[in-house]
mmCIF file of C-alpha atoms in Angstrom:
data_model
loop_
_atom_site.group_PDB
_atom_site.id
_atom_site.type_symbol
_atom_site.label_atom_id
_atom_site.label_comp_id
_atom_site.label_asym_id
_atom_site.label_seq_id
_atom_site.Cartn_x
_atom_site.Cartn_y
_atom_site.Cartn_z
ATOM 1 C CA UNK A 1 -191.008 -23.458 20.840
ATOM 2 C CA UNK A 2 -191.684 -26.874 19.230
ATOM 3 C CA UNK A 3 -188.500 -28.057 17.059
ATOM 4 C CA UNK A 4 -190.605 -28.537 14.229
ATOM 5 C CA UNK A 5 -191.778 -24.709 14.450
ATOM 6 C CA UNK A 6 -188.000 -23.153 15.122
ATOM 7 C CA UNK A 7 -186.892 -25.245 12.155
ATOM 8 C CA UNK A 8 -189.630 -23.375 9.884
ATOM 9 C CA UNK A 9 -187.278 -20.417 10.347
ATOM 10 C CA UNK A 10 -183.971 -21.932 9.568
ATOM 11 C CA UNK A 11 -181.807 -23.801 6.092
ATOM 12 C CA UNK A 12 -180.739 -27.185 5.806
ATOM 13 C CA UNK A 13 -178.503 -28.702 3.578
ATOM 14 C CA UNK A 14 -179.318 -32.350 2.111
ATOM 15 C CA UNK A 15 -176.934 -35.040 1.168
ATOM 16 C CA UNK A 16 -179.259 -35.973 -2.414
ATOM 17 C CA UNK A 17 -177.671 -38.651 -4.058
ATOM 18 C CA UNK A 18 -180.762 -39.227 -6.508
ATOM 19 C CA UNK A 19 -181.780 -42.384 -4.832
ATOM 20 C CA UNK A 20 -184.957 -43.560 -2.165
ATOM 21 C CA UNK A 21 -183.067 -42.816 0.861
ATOM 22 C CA UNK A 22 -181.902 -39.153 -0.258
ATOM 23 C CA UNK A 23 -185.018 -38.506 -1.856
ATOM 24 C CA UNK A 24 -187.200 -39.282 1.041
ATOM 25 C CA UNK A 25 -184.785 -36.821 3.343
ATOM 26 C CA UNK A 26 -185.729 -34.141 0.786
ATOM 27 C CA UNK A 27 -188.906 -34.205 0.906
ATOM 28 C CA UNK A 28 -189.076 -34.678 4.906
ATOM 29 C CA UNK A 29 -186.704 -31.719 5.185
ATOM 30 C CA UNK A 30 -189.084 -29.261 3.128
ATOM 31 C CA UNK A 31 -191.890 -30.569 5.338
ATOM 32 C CA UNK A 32 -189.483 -28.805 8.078
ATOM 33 C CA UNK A 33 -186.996 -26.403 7.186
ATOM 34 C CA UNK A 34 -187.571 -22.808 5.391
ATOM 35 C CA UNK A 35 -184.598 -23.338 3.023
ATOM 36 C CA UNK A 36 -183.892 -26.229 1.633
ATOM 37 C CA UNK A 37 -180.439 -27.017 -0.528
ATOM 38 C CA UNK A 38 -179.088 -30.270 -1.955
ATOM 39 C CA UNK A 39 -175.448 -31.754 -2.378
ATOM 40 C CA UNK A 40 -174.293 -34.685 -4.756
ATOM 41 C CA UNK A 41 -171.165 -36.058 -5.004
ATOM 42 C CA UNK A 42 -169.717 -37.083 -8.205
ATOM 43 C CA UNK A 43 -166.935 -39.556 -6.880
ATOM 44 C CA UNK A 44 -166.617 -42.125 -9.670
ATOM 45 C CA UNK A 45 -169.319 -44.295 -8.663
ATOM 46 C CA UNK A 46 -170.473 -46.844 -10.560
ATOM 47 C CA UNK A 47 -173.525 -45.673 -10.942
ATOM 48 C CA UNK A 48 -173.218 -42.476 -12.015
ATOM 49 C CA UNK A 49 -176.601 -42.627 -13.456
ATOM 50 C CA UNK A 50 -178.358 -41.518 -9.668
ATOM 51 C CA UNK A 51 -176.984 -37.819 -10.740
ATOM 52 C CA UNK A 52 -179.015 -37.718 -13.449
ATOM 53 C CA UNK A 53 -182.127 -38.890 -11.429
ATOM 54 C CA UNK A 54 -181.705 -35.617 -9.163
ATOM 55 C CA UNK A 55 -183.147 -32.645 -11.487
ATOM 56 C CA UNK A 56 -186.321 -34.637 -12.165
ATOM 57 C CA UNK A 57 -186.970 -35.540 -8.518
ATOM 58 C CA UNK A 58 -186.306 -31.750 -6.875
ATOM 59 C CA UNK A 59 -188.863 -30.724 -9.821
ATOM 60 C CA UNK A 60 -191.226 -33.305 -9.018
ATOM 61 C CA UNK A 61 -191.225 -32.220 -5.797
ATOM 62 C CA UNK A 62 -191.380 -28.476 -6.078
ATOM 63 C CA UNK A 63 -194.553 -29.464 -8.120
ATOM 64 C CA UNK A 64 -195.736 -31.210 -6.332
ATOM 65 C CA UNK A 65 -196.379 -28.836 -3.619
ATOM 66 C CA UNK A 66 -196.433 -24.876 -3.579
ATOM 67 C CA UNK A 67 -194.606 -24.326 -0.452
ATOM 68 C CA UNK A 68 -192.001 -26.672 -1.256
ATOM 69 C CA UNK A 69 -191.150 -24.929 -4.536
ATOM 70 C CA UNK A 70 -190.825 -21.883 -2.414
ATOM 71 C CA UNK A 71 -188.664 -23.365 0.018
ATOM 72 C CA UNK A 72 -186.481 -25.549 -2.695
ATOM 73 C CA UNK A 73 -183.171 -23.394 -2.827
ATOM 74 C CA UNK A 74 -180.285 -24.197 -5.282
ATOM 75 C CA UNK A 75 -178.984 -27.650 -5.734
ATOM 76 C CA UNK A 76 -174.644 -28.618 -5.697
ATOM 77 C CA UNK A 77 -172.428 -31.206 -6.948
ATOM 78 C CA UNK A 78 -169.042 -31.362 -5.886
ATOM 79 C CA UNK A 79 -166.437 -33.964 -7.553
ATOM 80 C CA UNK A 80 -164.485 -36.390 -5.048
ATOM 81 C CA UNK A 81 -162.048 -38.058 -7.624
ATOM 82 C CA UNK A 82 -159.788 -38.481 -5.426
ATOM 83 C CA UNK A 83 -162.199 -41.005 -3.816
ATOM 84 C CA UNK A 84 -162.521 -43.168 -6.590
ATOM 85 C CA UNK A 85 -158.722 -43.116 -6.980
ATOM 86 C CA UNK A 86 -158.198 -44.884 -3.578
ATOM 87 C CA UNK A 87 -160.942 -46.759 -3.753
ATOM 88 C CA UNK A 88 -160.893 -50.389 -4.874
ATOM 89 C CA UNK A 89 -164.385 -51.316 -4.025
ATOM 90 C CA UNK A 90 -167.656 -52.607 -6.144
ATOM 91 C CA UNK A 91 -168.976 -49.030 -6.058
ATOM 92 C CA UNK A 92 -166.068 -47.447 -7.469
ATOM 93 C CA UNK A 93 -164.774 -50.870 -10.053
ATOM 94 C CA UNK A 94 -166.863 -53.048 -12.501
ATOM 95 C CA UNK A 95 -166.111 -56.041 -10.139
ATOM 96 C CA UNK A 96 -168.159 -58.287 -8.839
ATOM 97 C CA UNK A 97 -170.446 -57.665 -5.713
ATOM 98 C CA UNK A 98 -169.312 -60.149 -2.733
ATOM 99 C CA UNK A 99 -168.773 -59.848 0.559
ATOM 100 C CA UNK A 100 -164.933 -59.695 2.237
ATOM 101 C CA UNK A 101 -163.207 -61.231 4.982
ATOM 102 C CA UNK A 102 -163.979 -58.258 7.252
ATOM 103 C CA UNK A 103 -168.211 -59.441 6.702
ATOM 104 C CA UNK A 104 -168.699 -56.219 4.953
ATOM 105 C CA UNK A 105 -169.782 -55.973 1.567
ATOM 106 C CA UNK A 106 -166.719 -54.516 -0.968
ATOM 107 C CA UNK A 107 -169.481 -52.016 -1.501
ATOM 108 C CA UNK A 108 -168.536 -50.684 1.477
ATOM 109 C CA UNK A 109 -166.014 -47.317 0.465
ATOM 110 C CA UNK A 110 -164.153 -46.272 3.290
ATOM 111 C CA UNK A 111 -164.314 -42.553 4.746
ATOM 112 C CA UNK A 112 -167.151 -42.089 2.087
ATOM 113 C CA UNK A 113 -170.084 -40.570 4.615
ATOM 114 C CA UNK A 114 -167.329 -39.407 6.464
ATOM 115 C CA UNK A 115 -165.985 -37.506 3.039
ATOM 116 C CA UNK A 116 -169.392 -36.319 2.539
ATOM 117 C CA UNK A 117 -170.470 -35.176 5.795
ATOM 118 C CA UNK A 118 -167.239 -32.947 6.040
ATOM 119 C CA UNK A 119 -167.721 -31.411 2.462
ATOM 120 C CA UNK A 120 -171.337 -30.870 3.512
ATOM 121 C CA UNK A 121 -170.286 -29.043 6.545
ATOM 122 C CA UNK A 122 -168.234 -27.074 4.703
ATOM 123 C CA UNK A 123 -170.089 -25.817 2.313
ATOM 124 C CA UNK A 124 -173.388 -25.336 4.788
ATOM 125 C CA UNK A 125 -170.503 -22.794 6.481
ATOM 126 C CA UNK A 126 -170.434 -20.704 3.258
ATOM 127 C CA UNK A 127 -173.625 -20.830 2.490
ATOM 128 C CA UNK A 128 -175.192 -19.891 6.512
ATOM 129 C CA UNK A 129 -176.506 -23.434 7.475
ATOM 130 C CA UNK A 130 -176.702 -25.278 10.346
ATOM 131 C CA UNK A 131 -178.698 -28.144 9.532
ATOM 132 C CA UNK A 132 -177.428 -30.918 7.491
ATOM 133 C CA UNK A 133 -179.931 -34.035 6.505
ATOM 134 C CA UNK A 134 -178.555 -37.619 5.320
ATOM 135 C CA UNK A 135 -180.371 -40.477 4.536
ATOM 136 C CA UNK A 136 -177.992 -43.107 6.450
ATOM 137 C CA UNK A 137 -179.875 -45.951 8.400
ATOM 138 C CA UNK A 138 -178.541 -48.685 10.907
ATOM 139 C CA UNK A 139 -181.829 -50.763 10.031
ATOM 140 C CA UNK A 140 -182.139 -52.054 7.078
ATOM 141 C CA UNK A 141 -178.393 -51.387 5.372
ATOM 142 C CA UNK A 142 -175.585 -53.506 4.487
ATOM 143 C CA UNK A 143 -173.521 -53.173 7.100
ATOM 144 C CA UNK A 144 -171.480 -49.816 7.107
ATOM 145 C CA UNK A 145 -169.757 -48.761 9.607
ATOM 146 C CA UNK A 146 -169.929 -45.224 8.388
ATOM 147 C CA UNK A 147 -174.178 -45.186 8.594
ATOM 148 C CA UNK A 148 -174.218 -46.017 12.243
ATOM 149 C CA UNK A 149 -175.778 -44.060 14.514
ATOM 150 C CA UNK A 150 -172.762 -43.638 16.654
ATOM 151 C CA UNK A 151 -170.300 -42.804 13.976
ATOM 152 C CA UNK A 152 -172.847 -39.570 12.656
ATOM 153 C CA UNK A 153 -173.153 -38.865 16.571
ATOM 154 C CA UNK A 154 -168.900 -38.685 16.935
ATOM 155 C CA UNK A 155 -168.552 -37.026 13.463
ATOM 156 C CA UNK A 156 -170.671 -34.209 14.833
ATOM 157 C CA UNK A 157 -169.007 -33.337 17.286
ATOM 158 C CA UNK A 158 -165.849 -33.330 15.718
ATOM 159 C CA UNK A 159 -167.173 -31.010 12.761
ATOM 160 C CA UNK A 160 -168.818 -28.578 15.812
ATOM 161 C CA UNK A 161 -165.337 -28.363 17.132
ATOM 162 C CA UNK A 162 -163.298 -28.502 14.549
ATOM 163 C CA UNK A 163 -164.934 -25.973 12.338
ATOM 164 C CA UNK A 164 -166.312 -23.809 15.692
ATOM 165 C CA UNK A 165 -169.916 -23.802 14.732
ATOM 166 C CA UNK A 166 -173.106 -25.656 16.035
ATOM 167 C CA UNK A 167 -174.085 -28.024 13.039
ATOM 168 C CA UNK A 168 -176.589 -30.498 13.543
ATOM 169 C CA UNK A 169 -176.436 -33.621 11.673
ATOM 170 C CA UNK A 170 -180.484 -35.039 11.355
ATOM 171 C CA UNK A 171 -180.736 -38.564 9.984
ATOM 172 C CA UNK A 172 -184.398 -39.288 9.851
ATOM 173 C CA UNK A 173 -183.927 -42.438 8.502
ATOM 174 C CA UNK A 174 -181.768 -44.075 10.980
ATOM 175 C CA UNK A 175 -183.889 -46.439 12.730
ATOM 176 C CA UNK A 176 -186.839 -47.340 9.807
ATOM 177 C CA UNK A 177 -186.904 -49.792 7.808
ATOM 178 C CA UNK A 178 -186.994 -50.108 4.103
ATOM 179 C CA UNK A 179 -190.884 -50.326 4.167
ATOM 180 C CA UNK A 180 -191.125 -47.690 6.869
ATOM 181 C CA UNK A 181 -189.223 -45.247 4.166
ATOM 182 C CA UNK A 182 -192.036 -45.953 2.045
ATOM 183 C CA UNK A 183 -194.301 -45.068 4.468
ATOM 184 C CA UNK A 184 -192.503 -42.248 5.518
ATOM 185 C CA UNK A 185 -192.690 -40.642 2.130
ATOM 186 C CA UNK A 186 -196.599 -41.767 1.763
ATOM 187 C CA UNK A 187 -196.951 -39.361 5.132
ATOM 188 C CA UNK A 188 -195.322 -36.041 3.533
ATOM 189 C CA UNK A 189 -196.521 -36.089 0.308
ATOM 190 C CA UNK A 190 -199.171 -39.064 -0.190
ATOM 191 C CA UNK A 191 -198.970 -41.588 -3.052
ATOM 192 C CA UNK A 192 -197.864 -39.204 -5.883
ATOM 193 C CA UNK A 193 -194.362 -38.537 -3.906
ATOM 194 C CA UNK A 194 -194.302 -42.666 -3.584
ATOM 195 C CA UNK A 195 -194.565 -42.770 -7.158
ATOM 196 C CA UNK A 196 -192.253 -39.915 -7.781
ATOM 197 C CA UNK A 197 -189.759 -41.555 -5.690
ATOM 198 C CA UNK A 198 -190.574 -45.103 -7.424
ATOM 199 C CA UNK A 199 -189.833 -44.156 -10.765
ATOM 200 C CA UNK A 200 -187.222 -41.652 -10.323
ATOM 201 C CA UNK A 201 -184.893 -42.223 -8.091
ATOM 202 C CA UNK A 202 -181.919 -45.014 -8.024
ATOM 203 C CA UNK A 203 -180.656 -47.204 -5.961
ATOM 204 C CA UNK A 204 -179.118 -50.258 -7.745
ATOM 205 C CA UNK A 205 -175.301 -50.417 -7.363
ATOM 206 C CA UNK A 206 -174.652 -51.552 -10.943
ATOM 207 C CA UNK A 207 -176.401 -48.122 -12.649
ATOM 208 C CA UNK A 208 -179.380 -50.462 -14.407
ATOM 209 C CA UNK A 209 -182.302 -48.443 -15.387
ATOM 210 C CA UNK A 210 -183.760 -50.529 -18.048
ATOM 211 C CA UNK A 211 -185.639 -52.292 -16.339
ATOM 212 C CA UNK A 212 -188.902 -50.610 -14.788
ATOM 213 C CA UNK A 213 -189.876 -53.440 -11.418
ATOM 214 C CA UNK A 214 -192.420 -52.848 -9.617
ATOM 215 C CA UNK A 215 -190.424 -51.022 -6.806
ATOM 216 C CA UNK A 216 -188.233 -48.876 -9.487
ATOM 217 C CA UNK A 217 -185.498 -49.386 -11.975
ATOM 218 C CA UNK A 218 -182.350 -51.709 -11.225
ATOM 219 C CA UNK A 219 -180.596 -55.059 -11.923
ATOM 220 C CA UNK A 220 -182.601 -56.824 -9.376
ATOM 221 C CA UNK A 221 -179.619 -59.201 -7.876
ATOM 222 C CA UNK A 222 -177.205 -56.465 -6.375
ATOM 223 C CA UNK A 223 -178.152 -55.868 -2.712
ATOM 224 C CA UNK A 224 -179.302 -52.735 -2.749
ATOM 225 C CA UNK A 225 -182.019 -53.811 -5.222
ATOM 226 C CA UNK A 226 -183.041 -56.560 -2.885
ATOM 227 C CA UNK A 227 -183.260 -54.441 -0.099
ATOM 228 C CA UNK A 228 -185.771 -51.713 -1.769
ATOM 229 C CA UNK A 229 -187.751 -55.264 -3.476
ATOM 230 C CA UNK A 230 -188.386 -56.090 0.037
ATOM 231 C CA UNK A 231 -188.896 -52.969 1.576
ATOM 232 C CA UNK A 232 -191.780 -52.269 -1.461
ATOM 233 C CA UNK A 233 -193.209 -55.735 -0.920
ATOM 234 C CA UNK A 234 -193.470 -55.288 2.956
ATOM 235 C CA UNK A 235 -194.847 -51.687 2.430
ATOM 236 C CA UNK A 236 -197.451 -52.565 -0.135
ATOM 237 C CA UNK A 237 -197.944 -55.545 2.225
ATOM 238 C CA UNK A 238 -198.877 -53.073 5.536
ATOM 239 C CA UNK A 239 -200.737 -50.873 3.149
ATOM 240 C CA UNK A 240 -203.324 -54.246 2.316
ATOM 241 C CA UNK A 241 -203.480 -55.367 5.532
ATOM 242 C CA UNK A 242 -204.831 -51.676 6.632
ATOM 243 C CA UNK A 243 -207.163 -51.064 3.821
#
């Protein structure tokens, strides 16, 4: 049987922050799955604002599309204080964004996707799923170690053993770019889930939304702004060059 067909019959559990990345997972994963659930995390970031981007994007897409409102199941949001308390990064700190001694970016918070992944796993145990979707990519990122395709490989394993079950971790994401999101999200649900996921998600690490660019709300400087500016520009640049 074709994966795409078994998955029709089985859940999956999303990692939805509220920004492009997470968004785009959600959609691809009702293209695929029969149930579909999300997970936030409320950790103490500093932008807390992507939470509140959530609720409108799950409606827009059960709206979007009858058989995704049927498959959209309920959405979760666990707290991770504790995260924030150990963290002393420019995710969880007003501090300015630079990058450290190590060459990563002191947005980087350690054991976050790591964090995530196992409070995903446990919760898909409770709730009878064995697929769990993230939006992590070793393309166009900043670096993380925690995104790379080998670390979600290793922490699979260790959650199929340690917890005695047969999860599997999907990151559809991992090797597109920034524009190939884009176009990724044009392929599920055509231009009215770009837009969707234009205006309503966030990505900026600072929590702007008042300013509306052309590739959605943010500061514009912090790198995670830069990297969905040029992922937009190079999209909207294929998309002219094919029409």
């Amino acid at each position: 049987m074709p994966l795409a067909e078994r998955d029709q019959h089985e859940a999956a559990l999303v990692l939805f922050s509220g920004g492009q990345d997470s968004a785009t997972c959600l959609a691809w994963a009702l293209a695929r799955f029969n149930r579909v659930e999300t997970l936030g995390f409320n950790y103490g970031q500093r932008h807390a604002v992507e939470l509140e981007c959530r609720a409108a994007l799950r409606d827009g897409m059960a709206n979007s599309n009858p058989l995704w409102r049927e498959r959209l199941g309920p959405d979760h949001t666990l707290p991770l204080d504790a995260l924030h308390m150990v963290s002393e990064t420019a995710l969880t700190r007003e501090a300015e964004i630079t990058i450290t001694e190590s060459g990563l970016p002191n947005t980087f918070v350690p054991g976050r996707n790591l964090l995530f992944l196992t409070f995903a796993a446990a919760l898909a145990a409770r709730r009878t799923i064995r697929h769990i979707i993230t939006g992590v990519c070793e393309t166009d990122y900043s670096g993380y170690p925690d995104c790379r395709d080998d670390t979600i490989k290793s922490l699979q394993v260790s959650l199929n053993l340690g917890m005695e079950r047969r999860y599997v971790i999907h990151t559809p994401l991992m090797w597109l770019s920034k524009a190939e999101t884009w176009m990724l999200a044009e392929e599920l649900g055509g231009s009215d889930l770009v837009a969707l996921i234009n205006r309503e998600s966030h990505t900026c690490y600072t929590g702007q939304r008042e300013t509306l660019h052309p590739w959605g709300y943010g500061c514009g400087t912090c790198p995670a702004c830069h990297l969905r500016q040029t992922g937009w520009e190079a999209y909207q640049a294929r998309k002219a060059d094919h029409a």
